């Protein structure tokens, strides 16, 4: 069975991290949604290097807090919709988007963390539509 082929073509945007939160893989959809190339993010710390949000201290970053909760619980944790800015690949600034995510620790038989899987969904359009409808109702 070709697990890499399955991973690359999974219809959800996923990124795989090591226990130090360094990126070790991402599928095609994740790279498309985040406007990145795999060679530009592999080996980088997920939140401090690859997707550092401006003006948000690392310890207060909601993604960091969700990851830590998943690791502590040893189970999948869902992150509520958040606004999170990501740098444009051309360096011309940031795009603020709305995201949903989940973090799933992958443990060995002894319960030790081997990997962390993040499933990400860009829900900006949905959230903007919801806000526009709320504004119309008011």
CSV table of N, CA, C and O in Angstrom, one decimal, residues 49-119:
chain,number,residue,atom,x,y,z
A,49,UNK,N,8.3,29.5,13.0
A,49,UNK,CA,9.0,29.8,11.7
A,49,UNK,C,8.1,29.7,10.5
A,49,UNK,O,8.0,30.7,9.8
A,50,UNK,N,7.4,28.6,10.4
A,50,UNK,CA,6.6,28.4,9.1
A,50,UNK,C,5.3,29.3,9.1
A,50,UNK,O,5.0,29.9,8.1
A,51,UNK,N,4.6,29.4,10.3
A,51,UNK,CA,3.4,30.1,10.3
A,51,UNK,C,3.3,31.0,11.5
A,51,UNK,O,2.3,30.9,12.3
A,52,UNK,N,4.3,31.8,11.7
A,52,UNK,CA,4.3,32.7,12.9
A,52,UNK,C,3.3,33.8,12.6
A,52,UNK,O,3.3,34.4,11.6
A,53,UNK,N,2.4,34.0,13.6
A,53,UNK,CA,1.4,35.0,13.5
A,53,UNK,C,2.0,36.3,14.1
A,53,UNK,O,2.5,36.3,15.2
A,54,UNK,N,1.9,37.4,13.4
A,54,UNK,CA,2.4,38.7,13.9
A,54,UNK,C,1.6,39.2,15.1
A,54,UNK,O,0.4,39.0,15.2
A,55,UNK,N,2.4,39.7,16.0
A,55,UNK,CA,1.8,40.4,17.2
A,55,UNK,C,1.0,39.5,18.2
A,55,UNK,O,0.2,39.9,19.0
A,56,UNK,N,1.3,38.2,18.1
A,56,UNK,CA,0.7,37.2,19.0
A,56,UNK,C,1.8,36.4,19.7
A,56,UNK,O,2.5,35.7,19.0
A,57,UNK,N,2.0,36.6,21.0
A,57,UNK,CA,3.0,35.8,21.7
A,57,UNK,C,2.8,34.3,21.6
A,57,UNK,O,1.6,33.9,21.6
A,58,UNK,N,3.8,33.6,21.4
A,58,UNK,CA,3.7,32.1,21.2
A,58,UNK,C,2.9,31.4,22.2
A,58,UNK,O,2.0,30.6,21.9
A,59,UNK,N,3.1,31.8,23.5
A,59,UNK,CA,2.4,31.1,24.6
A,59,UNK,C,0.9,31.4,24.6
A,59,UNK,O,0.2,30.7,25.2
A,60,UNK,N,0.5,32.5,23.9
A,60,UNK,CA,-0.9,32.8,23.9
A,60,UNK,C,-1.6,32.4,22.5
A,60,UNK,O,-2.8,32.6,22.4
A,61,UNK,N,-0.8,31.9,21.6
A,61,UNK,CA,-1.3,31.5,20.3
A,61,UNK,C,-2.3,30.4,20.5
A,61,UNK,O,-2.0,29.4,21.1
A,62,UNK,N,-3.5,30.6,20.0
A,62,UNK,CA,-4.6,29.6,20.2
A,62,UNK,C,-4.2,28.3,19.5
A,62,UNK,O,-4.7,27.2,20.0
A,63,UNK,N,-3.5,28.3,18.5
A,63,UNK,CA,-3.1,27.0,17.8
A,63,UNK,C,-2.1,26.3,18.8
A,63,UNK,O,-2.2,25.1,19.0
A,64,UNK,N,-1.2,27.0,19.3
A,64,UNK,CA,-0.2,26.4,20.3
A,64,UNK,C,-1.0,25.8,21.5
A,64,UNK,O,-0.7,24.7,21.9
A,65,UNK,N,-2.0,26.5,22.0
A,65,UNK,CA,-2.7,26.1,23.2
A,65,UNK,C,-3.5,24.8,22.8
A,65,UNK,O,-3.6,23.9,23.6
A,66,UNK,N,-4.1,24.7,21.6
A,66,UNK,CA,-4.8,23.5,21.2
A,66,UNK,C,-3.9,22.3,21.0
A,66,UNK,O,-4.2,21.2,21.4
A,67,UNK,N,-2.7,22.6,20.5
A,67,UNK,CA,-1.7,21.5,20.3
A,67,UNK,C,-1.3,21.0,21.7
A,67,UNK,O,-1.2,19.8,21.9
A,68,UNK,N,-1.0,21.9,22.6
A,68,UNK,CA,-0.6,21.5,23.9
A,68,UNK,C,-1.7,20.7,24.6
A,68,UNK,O,-1.4,19.7,25.3
A,69,UNK,N,-2.9,21.1,24.4
A,69,UNK,CA,-4.1,20.3,25.0
A,69,UNK,C,-4.2,18.9,24.4
A,69,UNK,O,-4.4,18.0,25.2
A,70,UNK,N,-4.0,18.8,23.1
A,70,UNK,CA,-4.1,17.5,22.5
A,70,UNK,C,-2.9,16.6,23.0
A,70,UNK,O,-3.2,15.4,23.3
A,71,UNK,N,-1.8,17.1,23.2
A,71,UNK,CA,-0.6,16.4,23.7
A,71,UNK,C,-0.9,15.9,25.1
A,71,UNK,O,-0.7,14.8,25.5
A,72,UNK,N,-1.4,16.8,25.9
A,72,UNK,CA,-1.6,16.5,27.3
A,72,UNK,C,-2.7,15.4,27.5
A,72,UNK,O,-2.6,14.5,28.3
A,73,UNK,N,-3.8,15.6,26.7
A,73,UNK,CA,-4.9,14.6,26.8
A,73,UNK,C,-4.6,13.3,26.1
A,73,UNK,O,-5.2,12.3,26.3
A,74,UNK,N,-3.7,13.4,25.1
A,74,UNK,CA,-3.4,12.2,24.3
A,74,UNK,C,-4.5,11.8,23.3
A,74,UNK,O,-4.7,10.7,22.9
A,75,UNK,N,-5.3,12.8,23.0
A,75,UNK,CA,-6.4,12.6,22.1
A,75,UNK,C,-6.7,13.8,21.2
A,75,UNK,O,-6.2,14.9,21.5
A,76,UNK,N,-7.5,13.6,20.2
A,76,UNK,CA,-7.8,14.7,19.2
A,76,UNK,C,-8.5,15.8,19.9
A,76,UNK,O,-9.4,15.6,20.7
A,77,UNK,N,-8.1,17.1,19.6
A,77,UNK,CA,-8.7,18.3,20.1
A,77,UNK,C,-9.1,19.2,19.0
A,77,UNK,O,-8.4,19.4,18.0
A,78,UNK,N,-10.3,19.7,19.1
A,78,UNK,CA,-10.8,20.6,18.0
A,78,UNK,C,-10.6,22.0,18.5
A,78,UNK,O,-10.9,22.4,19.6
A,79,UNK,N,-10.2,22.8,17.5
A,79,UNK,CA,-10.0,24.3,17.8
A,79,UNK,C,-11.2,25.0,17.2
A,79,UNK,O,-11.5,24.8,16.0
A,80,UNK,N,-11.8,25.8,18.0
A,80,UNK,CA,-12.9,26.6,17.5
A,80,UNK,C,-12.4,27.6,16.3
A,80,UNK,O,-11.2,27.8,16.2
A,81,UNK,N,-13.3,28.1,15.6
A,81,UNK,CA,-12.9,29.0,14.5
A,81,UNK,C,-12.1,30.2,15.1
A,81,UNK,O,-12.5,30.8,16.1
A,82,UNK,N,-11.0,30.4,14.4
A,82,UNK,CA,-10.1,31.5,14.9
A,82,UNK,C,-9.8,32.4,13.6
A,82,UNK,O,-9.8,31.9,12.5
A,83,UNK,N,-9.5,33.6,13.9
A,83,UNK,CA,-8.8,34.5,12.8
A,83,UNK,C,-7.3,34.3,13.0
A,83,UNK,O,-6.8,34.5,14.2
A,84,UNK,N,-6.6,34.0,11.9
A,84,UNK,CA,-5.2,33.8,12.0
A,84,UNK,C,-4.6,34.3,10.8
A,84,UNK,O,-5.0,34.0,9.7
A,85,UNK,N,-3.6,35.2,10.9
A,85,UNK,CA,-2.9,35.8,9.7
A,85,UNK,C,-1.8,34.9,9.3
A,85,UNK,O,-1.0,34.5,10.2
A,86,UNK,N,-1.7,34.7,8.0
A,86,UNK,CA,-0.5,34.0,7.5
A,86,UNK,C,0.2,34.9,6.5
A,86,UNK,O,-0.4,35.6,5.8
A,87,UNK,N,1.5,34.8,6.5
A,87,UNK,CA,2.3,35.6,5.6
A,87,UNK,C,2.1,35.2,4.2
A,87,UNK,O,2.0,34.0,3.8
A,88,UNK,N,2.0,36.2,3.3
A,88,UNK,CA,1.9,35.9,1.9
A,88,UNK,C,3.3,35.3,1.4
A,88,UNK,O,4.3,35.8,1.9
A,89,UNK,N,3.3,34.4,0.5
A,89,UNK,CA,4.6,33.8,0.1
A,89,UNK,C,5.5,34.8,-0.6
A,89,UNK,O,6.7,34.7,-0.6
A,90,UNK,N,4.9,35.9,-1.2
A,90,UNK,CA,5.8,36.9,-1.8
A,90,UNK,C,6.4,37.9,-0.9
A,90,UNK,O,7.1,38.8,-1.3
A,91,UNK,N,6.0,37.8,0.4
A,91,UNK,CA,6.6,38.7,1.4
A,91,UNK,C,5.9,40.0,1.5
A,91,UNK,O,6.4,40.9,2.2
A,92,UNK,N,4.8,40.2,0.8
A,92,UNK,CA,4.1,41.5,0.7
A,92,UNK,C,3.1,41.8,1.9
A,92,UNK,O,2.3,42.7,1.8
A,93,UNK,N,3.2,41.0,2.9
A,93,UNK,CA,2.3,41.2,4.0
A,93,UNK,C,1.6,39.9,4.5
A,93,UNK,O,2.1,38.8,4.2
A,94,UNK,N,0.5,40.1,5.1
A,94,UNK,CA,-0.3,39.0,5.7
A,94,UNK,C,-1.7,39.0,5.2
A,94,UNK,O,-2.3,40.0,4.9
A,95,UNK,N,-2.3,37.7,5.1
A,95,UNK,CA,-3.7,37.6,4.9
A,95,UNK,C,-4.3,37.1,6.1
A,95,UNK,O,-3.9,36.0,6.7
A,96,UNK,N,-5.3,37.8,6.6
A,96,UNK,CA,-6.0,37.3,7.8
A,96,UNK,C,-7.2,36.5,7.3
A,96,UNK,O,-8.0,36.9,6.5
A,97,UNK,N,-7.2,35.2,7.8
A,97,UNK,CA,-8.3,34.3,7.4
A,97,UNK,C,-8.9,33.7,8.6
A,97,UNK,O,-8.4,33.8,9.7
A,98,UNK,N,-10.0,33.0,8.4
A,98,UNK,CA,-10.7,32.3,9.5
A,98,UNK,C,-10.4,30.8,9.2
A,98,UNK,O,-10.5,30.3,8.1
A,99,UNK,N,-10.0,30.1,10.3
A,99,UNK,CA,-9.6,28.7,10.2
A,99,UNK,C,-10.4,27.9,11.3
A,99,UNK,O,-10.6,28.3,12.4
A,100,UNK,N,-10.6,26.6,10.9
A,100,UNK,CA,-11.0,25.6,11.9
A,100,UNK,C,-9.9,24.6,11.8
A,100,UNK,O,-9.2,24.4,10.7
A,101,UNK,N,-9.6,23.9,12.9
A,101,UNK,CA,-8.5,22.9,12.9
A,101,UNK,C,-8.8,21.9,14.0
A,101,UNK,O,-9.5,22.1,14.9
A,102,UNK,N,-8.1,20.8,13.8
A,102,UNK,CA,-8.1,19.8,14.9
A,102,UNK,C,-6.6,19.3,15.0
A,102,UNK,O,-5.9,19.4,14.0
A,103,UNK,N,-6.3,18.9,16.2
A,103,UNK,CA,-4.9,18.4,16.4
A,103,UNK,C,-5.0,17.0,17.0
A,103,UNK,O,-5.7,16.8,18.0
A,104,UNK,N,-4.4,16.0,16.4
A,104,UNK,CA,-4.4,14.6,16.8
A,104,UNK,C,-3.0,14.1,17.1
A,104,UNK,O,-2.2,14.1,16.2
A,105,UNK,N,-2.8,13.8,18.4
A,105,UNK,CA,-1.5,13.2,18.7
A,105,UNK,C,-1.4,11.7,18.2
A,105,UNK,O,-2.4,11.0,18.3
A,106,UNK,N,-0.3,11.3,17.6
A,106,UNK,CA,-0.1,10.0,17.2
A,106,UNK,C,0.9,9.4,18.2
A,106,UNK,O,2.1,9.8,18.2
A,107,UNK,N,0.5,8.4,19.0
A,107,UNK,CA,1.3,7.9,20.0
A,107,UNK,C,1.8,6.5,19.7
A,107,UNK,O,1.1,5.7,19.0
A,108,UNK,N,2.9,6.1,20.3
A,108,UNK,CA,3.4,4.7,20.2
A,108,UNK,C,2.6,3.8,21.3
A,108,UNK,O,1.8,4.3,22.0
A,109,UNK,N,3.0,2.6,21.3
A,109,UNK,CA,2.3,1.6,22.3
A,109,UNK,C,2.6,2.0,23.7
A,109,UNK,O,1.8,1.7,24.6
A,110,UNK,N,3.6,2.8,24.0
A,110,UNK,CA,3.9,3.2,25.4
A,110,UNK,C,3.3,4.5,25.7
A,110,UNK,O,3.5,5.1,26.8
A,111,UNK,N,2.5,5.1,24.8
A,111,UNK,CA,1.8,6.4,25.0
A,111,UNK,C,2.7,7.6,24.7
A,111,UNK,O,2.4,8.7,25.1
A,112,UNK,N,3.9,7.4,24.1
A,112,UNK,CA,4.8,8.5,23.8
A,112,UNK,C,4.4,9.1,22.5
A,112,UNK,O,4.0,8.4,21.5
A,113,UNK,N,4.5,10.5,22.4
A,113,UNK,CA,4.2,11.2,21.2
A,113,UNK,C,5.2,10.9,20.1
A,113,UNK,O,6.4,11.2,20.3
A,114,UNK,N,4.7,10.5,19.0
A,114,UNK,CA,5.6,10.3,17.8
A,114,UNK,C,5.4,11.4,16.8
A,114,UNK,O,6.3,11.9,16.2
A,115,UNK,N,4.1,11.7,16.6
A,115,UNK,CA,3.7,12.8,15.6
A,115,UNK,C,2.5,13.5,16.1
A,115,UNK,O,1.8,13.0,17.0
A,116,UNK,N,2.3,14.6,15.5
A,116,UNK,CA,1.0,15.4,15.7
A,116,UNK,C,0.5,15.7,14.3
A,116,UNK,O,1.2,16.3,13.5
A,117,UNK,N,-0.8,15.4,14.1
A,117,UNK,CA,-1.5,15.7,12.8
A,117,UNK,C,-2.4,16.8,13.0
A,117,UNK,O,-3.3,16.8,13.9
A,118,UNK,N,-2.3,17.8,12.2
A,118,UNK,CA,-3.2,18.9,12.2
A,118,UNK,C,-4.1,18.9,10.9
A,118,UNK,O,-3.5,18.8,9.8
A,119,UNK,N,-5.4,18.9,11.1
A,119,UNK,CA,-6.3,19.0,10.0
A,119,UNK,C,-6.8,20.4,10.0
A,119,UNK,O,-7.2,20.9,11.0
